[in-house]
Amino acid sequence: MNIRKAISLVTALLLASTASQAQQAPATIEELWEIVQRQQAQIDELRLELGEARAAMAATNERVEETEVRVEATGDYVETLAAADTGAQKTTIGGYGELHYNNTKSDAGDSDEIDFHRFVLFFGHEFSDRVRFFSEFELEHSLAGDGAPGEVELEQAYAEYALTENTFAKTGLFLLPLGILNETHEPTTFYGVERNDVESIILPSTWWEAGAGMNGRLGNGLSWDAAVHSGLAMPTDGGSAFRVRSGRQKVAEAIASDPAYTMRLKYTGVRGLELAASYQYQADPSQVAGDGLDSGQLFTAHAIFQRGWFGLRALYAGWNFDGFAVEAAGADKQDGWYVEPSLRFSDNWGIYARYEDLDAARDQDKFTQSEFGLNYWPVPGVVLKVDYRMREHSLPALAVRDFDSLSLGFGYNF
Amino acid sequence: MTRLFFLLLLVTTGPAFAGPGGEAGRYMEAEDYVRGAFPGGSPAPRTLWVSGDLRDAVERVLGHRFAALRLRYWHDGAKSVWILDEIGKELPITIGVTVAGSAIENVRVLEFRESRGWEVRYPFFTDQFVDARLEADGRLDRRIDGITGATLSVGAVTRIARVALLLDDNIKTKG
């Protein structure tokens, strides 16, 4: 019985197993074909979608590239407009100015004066990589015209030509390469409300003439300048006889009978140091024959040392004139020198002291002067100044004109 | 006087129109400067758009409007190279600045167009910028000794060094 039951049970299990195997049997070829066709359709559909996506991506990339090109072109155009607006490309504008207040006390009388001494505009233009133009236009003492104290002056207007990378020629109206301040005199670049007197009376800065010149920059820190240009026409009589400053013609319908020649050698090859010497010769500084002023020679040299907070400037300038009249007047030798130590505590503050000794043609231009003062630069292009000067004349008769002066100044350049 | 003047005029200015003279004060081409900064090969130039806070910061350093909308620069790893123009007194000075690791590696005057102040090209001046970094207030972390007679050009080169550090910081902050 048990055996029969067992056989029946085994048989039943076998039948069940067979039926199950019949249910999981491999698909027929037809079924497989159907599956493959469905899958192929899906693949085709995906391929189509991929192709469309790729095309869309390519179109997007193309649009992005087009947009980039348009943005760059827009940028170029806007920058061109901006450059034209600011003049930053070929033509540039700059300027400087200075306002002075002087409170002077002297036995000859006290005075208070405020004066917008200089208002200057620069215009520069780059004609090409090799030809450039520089100019400087100035209004002095704020008001010009008949009876007014000021002047409208053209201080520079010249073209510079590059002969080689480091050799240049220039023609036109230019500042002479003499001294420290004559070429670089923006008020933010020097101490003191008023410019030093040696570079005003002996070197009559700002001194410009018309002519032609050359300069070269050598690789070892040496540079040279040479120029032939219009000269002085110094008066030989009157209160300003043989006064160099009165001889400047400012290239205003100037007498051009006798040219002058100026040369300079400058060394700036070591950090913080500048050494320079200039020489000028003029065959007839009055440009009038037979008036007792026959020729003039100017020599000037200066040294500048600036390292860290410490600065030192020293300059000598002297004239030698030939001619019976200038010798008889005792004005054949005119010279002066100054020394100026300074300390700059920060980018904003600096103090200085200066001592000057002058011996020029006029009696009032023979004196010594001590001064000290302070510069404050709130930003690099603006300066506020205060100084105190004490002048003592060399001639006892002029002691009454000795003075002490407190000066305040405001200057800017851009 | 007249004869002498015209003779000198001819001698001095004639050659400027007669043949291939030098380009005034052009000391180095920009491409050569970039090549020198990346001896292993110059990376492709990139463009930085100068807008928003960056423009404000640049204009604060320059003290005037910044005319360009964007700048070309070269960047590889921690090093970036900038070629920028700035006016000292009259005409733009072209200056190359290499910044590496947020400090200046090199400053070079590539072209000097102004009438005076060309001494800023000398290494005794430009070497002062090596290793300089920006302080939090946007100033350099050191004093740069000026050159008398070149005060305005010195100011221009110093401003550009600060701007280059500012721009380098900007591209690194933005990643």
Coordinates of C-alpha atoms in Angstrom, one line a residue:
Chain A
M1 CA 0.0 0.0 0.0
N2 CA 2.7 2.3 0.9
I3 CA 4.5 1.3 -2.2
R4 CA 1.5 2.1 -4.4
K5 CA 1.0 5.4 -2.7
A6 CA 4.6 6.2 -3.2
I7 CA 4.5 5.2 -6.9
S8 CA 1.4 7.4 -7.3
L9 CA 3.0 10.3 -5.6
V10 CA 6.1 10.0 -7.8
T11 CA 4.0 9.7 -10.9
A12 CA 2.0 12.8 -9.9
L13 CA 5.2 14.7 -9.3
L14 CA 6.6 13.7 -12.7
L15 CA 3.4 14.7 -14.4
A16 CA 3.4 18.1 -12.7
S17 CA 7.1 18.5 -13.6
T18 CA 6.4 17.8 -17.2
A19 CA 3.5 20.2 -17.4
S20 CA 5.7 22.9 -15.8
Q21 CA 8.5 22.2 -18.3
A22 CA 5.9 22.5 -21.1
Q23 CA 5.0 26.0 -19.8
Q24 CA 8.7 27.4 -19.8
A25 CA 9.7 25.9 -23.1
P26 CA 11.8 28.1 -25.5
A27 CA 9.9 30.5 -27.7
T28 CA 9.2 29.5 -31.2
I29 CA 11.0 31.0 -34.1
E30 CA 7.9 33.0 -34.9
E31 CA 7.8 34.4 -31.4
L32 CA 11.5 35.2 -31.5
W33 CA 11.1 37.0 -34.9
E34 CA 8.4 39.1 -33.4
I35 CA 10.6 40.0 -30.5
V36 CA 13.5 41.0 -32.8
Q37 CA 11.2 43.1 -34.9
R38 CA 9.9 45.0 -31.9
Q39 CA 13.5 45.6 -30.7
Q40 CA 14.5 46.7 -34.1
A41 CA 11.7 49.2 -34.2
Q42 CA 12.8 50.5 -30.8
I43 CA 16.4 50.8 -32.0
D44 CA 15.3 52.7 -35.1
E45 CA 13.2 55.0 -32.9
L46 CA 16.2 55.6 -30.6
R47 CA 18.5 56.2 -33.6
L48 CA 16.1 58.7 -35.0
E49 CA 15.9 60.5 -31.6
L50 CA 19.7 60.4 -31.3
G51 CA 20.0 61.9 -34.8
E52 CA 17.6 64.6 -34.0
A53 CA 19.4 65.3 -30.7
R54 CA 22.7 65.5 -32.5
A55 CA 21.3 67.9 -35.1
A56 CA 19.8 70.0 -32.4
M57 CA 23.2 70.1 -30.5
A58 CA 25.0 71.0 -33.7
A59 CA 22.5 73.8 -34.3
T60 CA 22.9 75.0 -30.7
N61 CA 26.7 74.9 -31.0
E62 CA 26.5 76.9 -34.3
R63 CA 24.2 79.4 -32.6
V64 CA 26.6 79.7 -29.6
E65 CA 29.5 80.3 -32.0
E66 CA 27.5 82.8 -33.9
T67 CA 26.6 84.5 -30.6
E68 CA 30.3 84.5 -29.5
V69 CA 31.3 86.1 -32.8
R70 CA 28.5 88.7 -32.4
V71 CA 29.5 89.4 -28.8
E72 CA 33.1 89.9 -29.8
A73 CA 32.1 92.1 -32.6
T74 CA 29.9 94.1 -30.3
G75 CA 32.7 94.3 -27.8
D76 CA 35.1 95.5 -30.5
Y77 CA 32.6 98.2 -31.6
V78 CA 31.8 99.4 -28.1
E79 CA 35.5 99.5 -27.2
T80 CA 36.1 101.5 -30.4
L81 CA 33.4 104.0 -29.3
A82 CA 34.8 104.1 -25.8
A83 CA 38.2 104.7 -27.1
A84 CA 37.0 107.5 -29.4
D85 CA 35.0 108.9 -26.5
T86 CA 38.0 109.0 -24.2
G87 CA 40.6 109.7 -26.8
A88 CA 42.5 106.7 -25.6
Q89 CA 43.6 105.4 -29.0
K90 CA 45.6 108.0 -30.9
T91 CA 44.8 111.4 -29.3
T92 CA 45.3 112.0 -25.6
I93 CA 44.5 114.8 -23.3
G94 CA 46.1 115.6 -20.0
G95 CA 46.9 118.6 -17.9
Y96 CA 48.0 120.1 -14.7
G97 CA 47.4 123.2 -12.6
E98 CA 48.5 124.9 -9.5
L99 CA 47.0 127.5 -7.1
H100 CA 49.3 129.5 -4.8
Y101 CA 48.7 131.6 -1.8
N102 CA 51.6 133.7 -0.4
N103 CA 51.6 135.7 2.8
T104 CA 54.8 137.7 2.8
K105 CA 56.2 139.8 5.6
S106 CA 59.0 142.3 4.9
D107 CA 60.3 145.7 6.1
A108 CA 59.4 147.0 2.7
G109 CA 55.8 146.0 3.2
D110 CA 53.6 143.0 3.8
S111 CA 51.5 141.3 1.1
D112 CA 48.8 138.7 0.8
E113 CA 48.3 137.2 -2.6
I114 CA 46.4 134.3 -4.1
D115 CA 47.0 133.3 -7.7
F116 CA 45.9 130.4 -9.9
H117 CA 49.5 130.4 -11.3
R118 CA 49.2 127.8 -14.0
F119 CA 46.4 126.0 -15.9
V120 CA 47.9 123.7 -18.5
L121 CA 46.4 121.2 -21.0
F122 CA 48.4 118.6 -22.9
F123 CA 47.4 117.3 -26.3
G124 CA 49.3 114.3 -27.7
H125 CA 48.7 112.4 -30.9
E126 CA 50.2 109.3 -32.3
F127 CA 50.4 109.7 -36.1
S128 CA 52.1 106.3 -36.5
D129 CA 54.4 104.0 -34.7
R130 CA 57.2 106.3 -35.6
V131 CA 55.8 109.8 -35.5
R132 CA 54.2 111.3 -32.5
F133 CA 53.1 114.8 -31.5
F134 CA 53.2 116.5 -28.1
S135 CA 51.9 119.8 -27.0
E136 CA 51.3 121.9 -23.9
F137 CA 49.0 124.9 -23.8
E138 CA 49.0 127.2 -20.8
L139 CA 47.1 130.0 -19.2
E140 CA 49.2 131.7 -16.6
H141 CA 47.8 133.8 -13.7
S142 CA 44.3 133.0 -14.6
L143 CA 43.5 136.0 -16.7
A144 CA 45.2 137.1 -20.0
G145 CA 44.6 140.2 -22.1
D146 CA 45.3 143.9 -22.1
G147 CA 46.3 145.0 -18.6
A148 CA 45.8 141.5 -17.2
P149 CA 48.5 139.8 -15.3
G150 CA 48.5 136.5 -17.2
E151 CA 49.5 135.1 -20.5
V152 CA 48.2 132.4 -22.8
E153 CA 51.3 130.4 -23.9
L154 CA 52.2 127.6 -26.2
E155 CA 54.9 125.8 -24.2
Q156 CA 55.4 122.8 -26.4
A157 CA 54.3 121.8 -29.9
Y158 CA 56.6 119.4 -31.6
A159 CA 56.7 116.2 -33.6
E160 CA 59.0 113.4 -32.6
Y161 CA 60.3 110.9 -35.1
A162 CA 61.8 107.5 -34.3
L163 CA 65.0 107.1 -36.3
T164 CA 65.8 103.8 -34.6
E165 CA 64.3 102.0 -31.6
N166 CA 66.2 104.3 -29.2
T167 CA 67.2 107.3 -31.3
F168 CA 64.7 110.1 -31.9
A169 CA 64.6 113.4 -33.7
K170 CA 62.2 116.2 -33.1
T171 CA 61.1 119.5 -34.7
G172 CA 58.9 122.3 -33.5
L173 CA 58.7 124.1 -30.2
F174 CA 60.0 122.2 -27.3
L175 CA 61.3 122.5 -23.7
L176 CA 65.1 122.7 -23.5
P177 CA 66.9 119.8 -21.8
L178 CA 68.2 121.8 -18.9
G179 CA 68.0 121.2 -15.2
I180 CA 65.4 119.3 -13.2
L181 CA 62.2 121.2 -13.5
N182 CA 62.3 122.6 -17.0
E183 CA 61.0 119.4 -18.6
T184 CA 59.1 117.9 -15.7
H185 CA 57.3 120.5 -13.6
E186 CA 53.9 119.1 -12.7
P187 CA 53.2 120.3 -9.2
T188 CA 52.7 116.8 -7.9
T189 CA 56.4 116.0 -8.8
F190 CA 58.2 118.5 -6.6
Y191 CA 58.3 120.0 -3.2
G192 CA 57.4 123.6 -2.4
V193 CA 54.5 125.8 -3.5
E194 CA 56.8 128.0 -5.7
R195 CA 59.4 126.4 -8.0
N196 CA 63.0 126.9 -6.8
D197 CA 64.6 130.2 -7.7
V198 CA 67.7 128.9 -9.3
E199 CA 65.5 127.2 -11.9
S200 CA 63.6 130.4 -12.4
I201 CA 66.2 133.1 -12.4
I202 CA 69.4 131.4 -13.7
L203 CA 67.7 128.6 -15.7
P204 CA 64.6 130.6 -16.8
S205 CA 62.1 127.7 -16.5
T206 CA 59.8 127.1 -18.1
W207 CA 62.1 127.7 -21.1
W208 CA 61.1 126.6 -24.5
E209 CA 62.5 127.4 -27.9
A210 CA 61.8 126.4 -31.5
G211 CA 64.2 124.3 -33.6
A212 CA 65.3 120.7 -34.2
G213 CA 66.9 118.2 -31.9
M214 CA 67.9 114.6 -31.4
N215 CA 68.1 112.4 -28.5
G216 CA 69.4 108.9 -27.9
R217 CA 68.9 106.3 -25.2
L218 CA 71.9 104.1 -24.7
G219 CA 71.4 100.7 -23.1
N220 CA 73.7 101.4 -20.1
G221 CA 71.6 104.1 -18.6
L222 CA 73.2 106.9 -20.5
S223 CA 71.1 109.2 -22.7
W224 CA 72.0 112.3 -24.7
D225 CA 70.2 115.2 -26.2
A226 CA 71.4 117.8 -28.8
A227 CA 69.4 120.6 -30.2
V228 CA 69.8 123.8 -32.3
H229 CA 67.1 126.3 -31.7
S230 CA 66.1 129.9 -31.4
G231 CA 67.9 131.8 -28.7
L232 CA 67.5 134.5 -26.1
A233 CA 67.2 138.2 -26.9
M234 CA 68.4 139.7 -23.6
P235 CA 67.9 143.4 -22.9
T236 CA 71.2 145.3 -22.4
D237 CA 69.8 148.3 -20.7
G238 CA 67.0 149.3 -18.3
G239 CA 66.0 147.7 -15.1
S240 CA 66.2 144.2 -16.5
A241 CA 69.5 144.6 -18.3
F242 CA 71.3 141.3 -18.8
R243 CA 68.5 139.5 -16.9
V244 CA 68.3 136.0 -18.5
R245 CA 64.6 135.5 -17.8
S246 CA 63.8 138.7 -19.6
G247 CA 65.6 137.4 -22.7
R248 CA 63.1 134.6 -23.4
Q249 CA 61.2 135.3 -26.6
K250 CA 58.8 132.4 -26.2
V251 CA 58.9 131.9 -30.0
A252 CA 56.5 134.8 -30.5
E253 CA 57.6 136.4 -33.7
A254 CA 61.0 135.9 -32.2
I255 CA 64.3 137.3 -33.5
A256 CA 66.2 134.4 -35.1
S257 CA 69.5 136.0 -36.1
D258 CA 71.7 133.9 -33.9
P259 CA 70.9 130.3 -33.1
A260 CA 71.7 128.6 -29.8
Y261 CA 72.9 125.1 -29.2
T262 CA 72.1 122.9 -26.3
M263 CA 73.5 119.5 -25.3
R264 CA 72.8 117.2 -22.4
L265 CA 74.2 114.0 -21.1
K266 CA 72.2 112.1 -18.5
Y267 CA 72.8 109.0 -16.5
T268 CA 70.0 107.0 -14.9
G269 CA 71.5 103.5 -14.8
V270 CA 71.3 102.9 -11.1
R271 CA 68.1 102.7 -9.1
G272 CA 67.3 106.0 -7.4
L273 CA 70.2 108.0 -9.0
E274 CA 70.1 110.6 -11.7
L275 CA 73.2 112.6 -12.8
A276 CA 73.0 115.1 -15.6
A277 CA 74.9 117.9 -17.2
S278 CA 73.9 120.4 -19.9
Y279 CA 75.8 123.0 -21.9
Q280 CA 74.4 125.7 -24.0
Y281 CA 76.1 128.2 -26.4
Q282 CA 74.6 131.2 -28.0
A283 CA 76.7 133.4 -30.3
D284 CA 74.8 136.6 -29.4
P285 CA 72.3 136.4 -26.5
S286 CA 70.9 139.8 -27.3
Q287 CA 70.9 139.2 -31.0
V288 CA 72.0 142.8 -31.5
A289 CA 75.5 143.3 -32.9
G290 CA 77.9 145.6 -31.2
D291 CA 75.8 146.2 -28.1
G292 CA 78.5 144.8 -25.7
L293 CA 76.8 141.4 -25.2
D294 CA 78.6 139.1 -27.6
S295 CA 78.2 135.5 -26.5
G296 CA 76.8 133.4 -23.7
Q297 CA 77.6 129.9 -22.3
L298 CA 75.5 128.1 -19.8
F299 CA 76.6 125.1 -17.8
T300 CA 74.3 123.2 -15.5
A301 CA 74.6 120.0 -13.6
H302 CA 72.4 118.2 -11.1
A303 CA 72.2 115.1 -9.0
I304 CA 69.2 113.4 -7.7
F305 CA 69.2 110.5 -5.3
Q306 CA 66.0 108.9 -4.1
R307 CA 65.9 105.6 -2.2
G308 CA 63.2 104.5 0.1
W309 CA 61.9 107.4 2.1
F310 CA 65.0 109.6 1.6
G311 CA 65.5 112.0 -1.3
L312 CA 68.2 114.5 -2.2
R313 CA 68.3 117.0 -5.1
A314 CA 71.3 119.3 -5.8
L315 CA 71.7 121.6 -8.8
Y316 CA 74.2 124.1 -10.0
A317 CA 73.7 126.5 -13.0
G318 CA 76.0 129.2 -14.2
W319 CA 76.2 131.6 -17.2
N320 CA 79.4 133.2 -18.6
F321 CA 78.8 136.1 -20.9
D322 CA 81.3 137.9 -23.1
G323 CA 81.1 141.6 -24.1
F324 CA 82.3 144.9 -22.8
A325 CA 78.8 146.1 -21.6
V326 CA 77.9 142.9 -19.7
E327 CA 81.3 142.9 -18.1
A328 CA 81.1 146.5 -17.1
A329 CA 77.7 145.8 -15.5
G330 CA 79.2 143.0 -13.5
A331 CA 76.6 140.6 -15.0
D332 CA 79.1 138.5 -17.0
K333 CA 78.9 135.7 -14.5
Q334 CA 75.6 134.7 -13.1
D335 CA 75.1 131.5 -11.2
G336 CA 73.2 129.7 -8.5
W337 CA 72.8 126.4 -6.7
Y338 CA 70.5 124.7 -4.3
V339 CA 70.4 121.6 -2.3
E340 CA 67.1 119.9 -1.2
P341 CA 66.9 116.9 1.2
S342 CA 63.5 115.4 1.7
L343 CA 61.7 112.6 3.6
R344 CA 58.6 110.9 2.3
F345 CA 56.9 109.1 5.2
S346 CA 54.3 107.4 3.0
D347 CA 52.6 107.6 -0.3
N348 CA 50.7 110.5 1.1
W349 CA 53.1 112.6 3.2
G350 CA 56.5 114.2 2.7
I351 CA 58.6 117.0 4.1
Y352 CA 61.6 118.9 2.7
A353 CA 64.1 121.6 3.3
R354 CA 65.9 123.7 0.7
Y355 CA 68.8 126.1 0.7
E356 CA 69.5 128.3 -2.4
D357 CA 72.3 130.7 -3.2
L358 CA 71.9 133.0 -6.2
D359 CA 74.0 135.7 -7.8
A360 CA 72.2 136.9 -10.9
A361 CA 72.1 140.2 -12.9
R362 CA 69.7 142.3 -10.9
D363 CA 70.5 143.3 -7.3
Q364 CA 67.3 141.8 -6.0
D365 CA 68.3 138.5 -7.6
K366 CA 71.4 138.1 -5.4
F367 CA 70.3 136.4 -2.3
T368 CA 70.3 133.2 -0.2
Q369 CA 67.0 131.6 0.8
S370 CA 66.1 128.8 3.3
E371 CA 62.8 127.1 3.3
F372 CA 61.1 124.0 4.6
G373 CA 57.6 122.6 4.0
L374 CA 55.3 119.7 3.6
N375 CA 53.5 118.0 0.7
Y376 CA 50.3 116.0 1.2
W377 CA 49.1 113.8 -1.7
P378 CA 45.5 112.6 -1.0
V379 CA 45.8 110.7 -4.2
P380 CA 48.8 110.5 -6.6
G381 CA 47.4 113.2 -8.9
V382 CA 46.6 115.8 -6.3
V383 CA 48.9 117.6 -3.9
L384 CA 48.4 120.1 -1.1
K385 CA 51.5 122.1 -0.1
V386 CA 52.6 124.3 2.7
D387 CA 56.0 125.9 3.1
Y388 CA 57.9 128.7 4.8
R389 CA 60.6 130.7 3.1
M390 CA 63.2 133.1 4.5
R391 CA 65.1 135.2 2.0
E392 CA 68.2 137.4 2.7
H393 CA 69.6 139.6 0.1
S394 CA 73.3 139.8 -0.5
L395 CA 73.5 143.5 -0.8
P396 CA 73.1 145.4 2.5
A397 CA 71.2 148.1 0.7
L398 CA 68.5 145.6 -0.1
A399 CA 68.1 144.2 3.4
V400 CA 64.9 146.0 3.6
R401 CA 63.5 143.6 1.0
D402 CA 64.4 140.5 3.0
F403 CA 61.3 138.6 3.7
D404 CA 59.6 135.7 5.4
S405 CA 56.8 134.0 3.5
L406 CA 54.2 131.5 4.3
S407 CA 52.8 129.8 1.2
L408 CA 49.9 127.4 0.6
G409 CA 49.4 125.5 -2.6
F410 CA 47.1 123.1 -4.4
G411 CA 48.2 121.3 -7.5
Y412 CA 47.0 118.5 -9.7
N413 CA 47.8 116.6 -12.8
F414 CA 46.0 114.0 -14.9
Chain B
M1 CA 70.3 130.6 -38.6
T2 CA 67.8 129.6 -41.2
R3 CA 70.2 127.6 -43.3
L4 CA 71.5 125.8 -40.3
F5 CA 68.1 125.1 -39.0
F6 CA 66.9 123.6 -42.2
L7 CA 70.1 121.6 -42.5
L8 CA 69.6 120.1 -39.1
L9 CA 66.0 119.5 -39.8
L10 CA 66.9 117.6 -42.9
V11 CA 69.6 115.6 -41.2
T12 CA 67.4 114.7 -38.2
T13 CA 64.0 114.1 -39.6
G14 CA 64.8 113.0 -43.1
P15 CA 65.6 109.4 -42.2
A16 CA 62.3 109.1 -40.4
F17 CA 60.5 109.3 -43.7
A18 CA 63.1 107.7 -45.9
G19 CA 63.2 104.1 -44.8
P20 CA 62.3 101.4 -42.3
G21 CA 63.4 103.0 -39.1
G22 CA 62.7 101.7 -35.6
E23 CA 59.4 101.8 -34.0
A24 CA 59.6 104.4 -31.3
G25 CA 60.4 102.8 -27.9
R26 CA 59.1 99.3 -28.9
Y27 CA 61.3 97.1 -26.9
M28 CA 59.5 93.7 -27.1
E29 CA 56.5 92.2 -29.0
A30 CA 53.6 91.0 -26.9
E31 CA 53.9 87.5 -28.3
D32 CA 57.5 87.2 -27.3
Y33 CA 56.7 88.3 -23.8
V34 CA 54.0 85.6 -23.5
R35 CA 56.3 83.0 -24.9
G36 CA 59.0 84.0 -22.4
A37 CA 56.5 83.6 -19.6
F38 CA 55.5 80.1 -20.6
P39 CA 58.7 78.3 -21.8
G40 CA 56.9 75.0 -22.2
G41 CA 54.5 76.6 -24.8
S42 CA 52.1 79.4 -24.6
P43 CA 48.5 78.5 -23.7
A44 CA 45.7 79.8 -25.9
P45 CA 44.6 83.3 -24.9
R46 CA 41.5 83.6 -22.9
T47 CA 39.1 86.5 -22.5
L48 CA 38.1 88.2 -19.3
W49 CA 35.1 90.4 -19.4
V50 CA 35.7 93.4 -17.1
S51 CA 32.3 94.2 -15.6
G52 CA 30.5 94.8 -12.3
D53 CA 32.6 94.7 -9.1
L54 CA 35.7 93.9 -11.1
R55 CA 35.4 97.0 -13.2
D56 CA 34.8 99.1 -10.2
A57 CA 37.9 97.7 -8.5
V58 CA 40.1 98.2 -11.6
E59 CA 38.8 101.8 -12.1
R60 CA 39.6 102.5 -8.4
V61 CA 43.2 101.5 -8.9
L62 CA 43.5 103.3 -12.2
G63 CA 41.8 106.4 -11.0
H64 CA 40.0 106.8 -14.3
R65 CA 37.6 105.0 -16.6
F66 CA 38.7 101.7 -18.0
A67 CA 37.9 101.9 -21.7
A68 CA 38.1 98.1 -22.5
L69 CA 35.1 95.8 -22.1
R70 CA 37.3 92.7 -21.9
L71 CA 40.9 91.7 -21.8
R72 CA 42.9 89.0 -23.4
Y73 CA 45.1 87.1 -21.0
W74 CA 47.1 83.9 -20.8
H75 CA 46.7 81.4 -18.0
D76 CA 48.2 78.1 -17.2
G77 CA 48.3 76.5 -13.7
A78 CA 49.1 79.2 -11.1
K79 CA 50.5 81.6 -13.7
S80 CA 48.8 84.3 -15.7
V81 CA 50.1 86.9 -18.1
W82 CA 48.5 90.3 -18.7
I83 CA 49.4 92.9 -21.3
L84 CA 47.9 96.3 -20.5
D85 CA 48.1 99.9 -21.6
E86 CA 48.2 102.9 -19.3
I87 CA 49.0 106.6 -19.9
G88 CA 51.7 108.3 -17.7
K89 CA 51.5 111.8 -19.1
E90 CA 50.7 111.8 -22.8
L91 CA 50.5 108.5 -24.6
P92 CA 49.9 104.9 -23.5
I93 CA 52.7 102.7 -22.2
T94 CA 52.3 99.0 -23.0
I95 CA 53.3 96.9 -20.0
G96 CA 53.5 93.1 -19.7
V97 CA 52.9 91.6 -16.2
T98 CA 53.4 88.0 -15.2
V99 CA 51.7 86.8 -12.0
A100 CA 52.5 83.5 -10.4
G101 CA 51.0 82.3 -7.2
S102 CA 49.3 85.6 -6.6
A103 CA 52.7 87.4 -6.7
I104 CA 54.3 89.4 -9.5
E105 CA 56.9 87.3 -11.3
N106 CA 57.9 89.9 -13.9
V107 CA 57.1 93.4 -15.2
R108 CA 58.3 94.6 -18.5
V109 CA 57.8 97.7 -20.5
L110 CA 57.0 96.5 -24.0
E111 CA 56.4 99.8 -25.7
F112 CA 57.0 103.3 -24.4
R113 CA 55.4 106.1 -26.4
E114 CA 55.7 109.1 -24.1
S115 CA 58.1 112.0 -24.5
R116 CA 59.9 111.5 -21.2
G117 CA 60.2 108.8 -18.5
W118 CA 61.4 106.0 -20.6
E119 CA 63.8 105.0 -17.8
V120 CA 60.9 102.9 -16.4
R121 CA 62.0 100.2 -18.8
Y122 CA 65.2 99.6 -16.9
P123 CA 65.4 96.4 -14.8
F124 CA 66.5 98.4 -11.8
F125 CA 63.0 99.8 -11.7
T126 CA 60.9 96.9 -12.9
D127 CA 62.7 94.4 -10.6
Q128 CA 61.3 96.2 -7.6
F129 CA 57.9 94.6 -8.5
V130 CA 59.2 91.0 -8.3
D131 CA 57.3 89.1 -5.6
A132 CA 55.0 92.0 -4.8
R133 CA 51.5 91.1 -3.7
L134 CA 48.3 93.0 -3.1
E135 CA 47.4 94.1 0.4
A136 CA 43.8 94.0 1.5
D137 CA 43.4 97.7 0.6
G138 CA 44.5 97.1 -2.9
R139 CA 48.0 98.6 -2.6
L140 CA 51.2 96.7 -3.2
D141 CA 52.9 95.2 -0.1
R142 CA 56.0 97.3 -0.7
R143 CA 57.2 100.7 -1.6
I144 CA 58.3 101.3 -5.2
D145 CA 61.1 103.8 -5.5
G146 CA 60.3 106.4 -8.2
I147 CA 62.5 107.9 -10.9
T148 CA 62.9 111.7 -10.9
G149 CA 61.7 113.0 -14.2
A150 CA 59.7 109.8 -14.7
T151 CA 57.2 110.3 -11.9
L152 CA 54.1 110.0 -14.1
S153 CA 55.5 106.9 -15.9
V154 CA 56.4 105.3 -12.6
G155 CA 52.8 105.9 -11.5
A156 CA 51.5 104.2 -14.7
V157 CA 53.6 101.1 -14.3
T158 CA 52.7 100.8 -10.6
R159 CA 49.0 101.1 -11.3
I160 CA 49.2 98.4 -14.0
A161 CA 51.1 96.0 -11.6
R162 CA 48.3 96.4 -9.1
V163 CA 45.6 95.9 -11.8
A164 CA 47.3 92.7 -13.0
L165 CA 47.3 91.3 -9.5
L166 CA 43.7 92.2 -9.1
L167 CA 42.7 90.5 -12.4
D168 CA 44.8 87.4 -11.5
D169 CA 42.9 87.2 -8.2
N170 CA 39.6 87.5 -10.0
I171 CA 40.2 84.6 -12.4
K172 CA 41.4 82.4 -9.6
T173 CA 38.4 83.2 -7.4
K174 CA 36.1 82.5 -10.2
G175 CA 38.0 79.2 -11.0

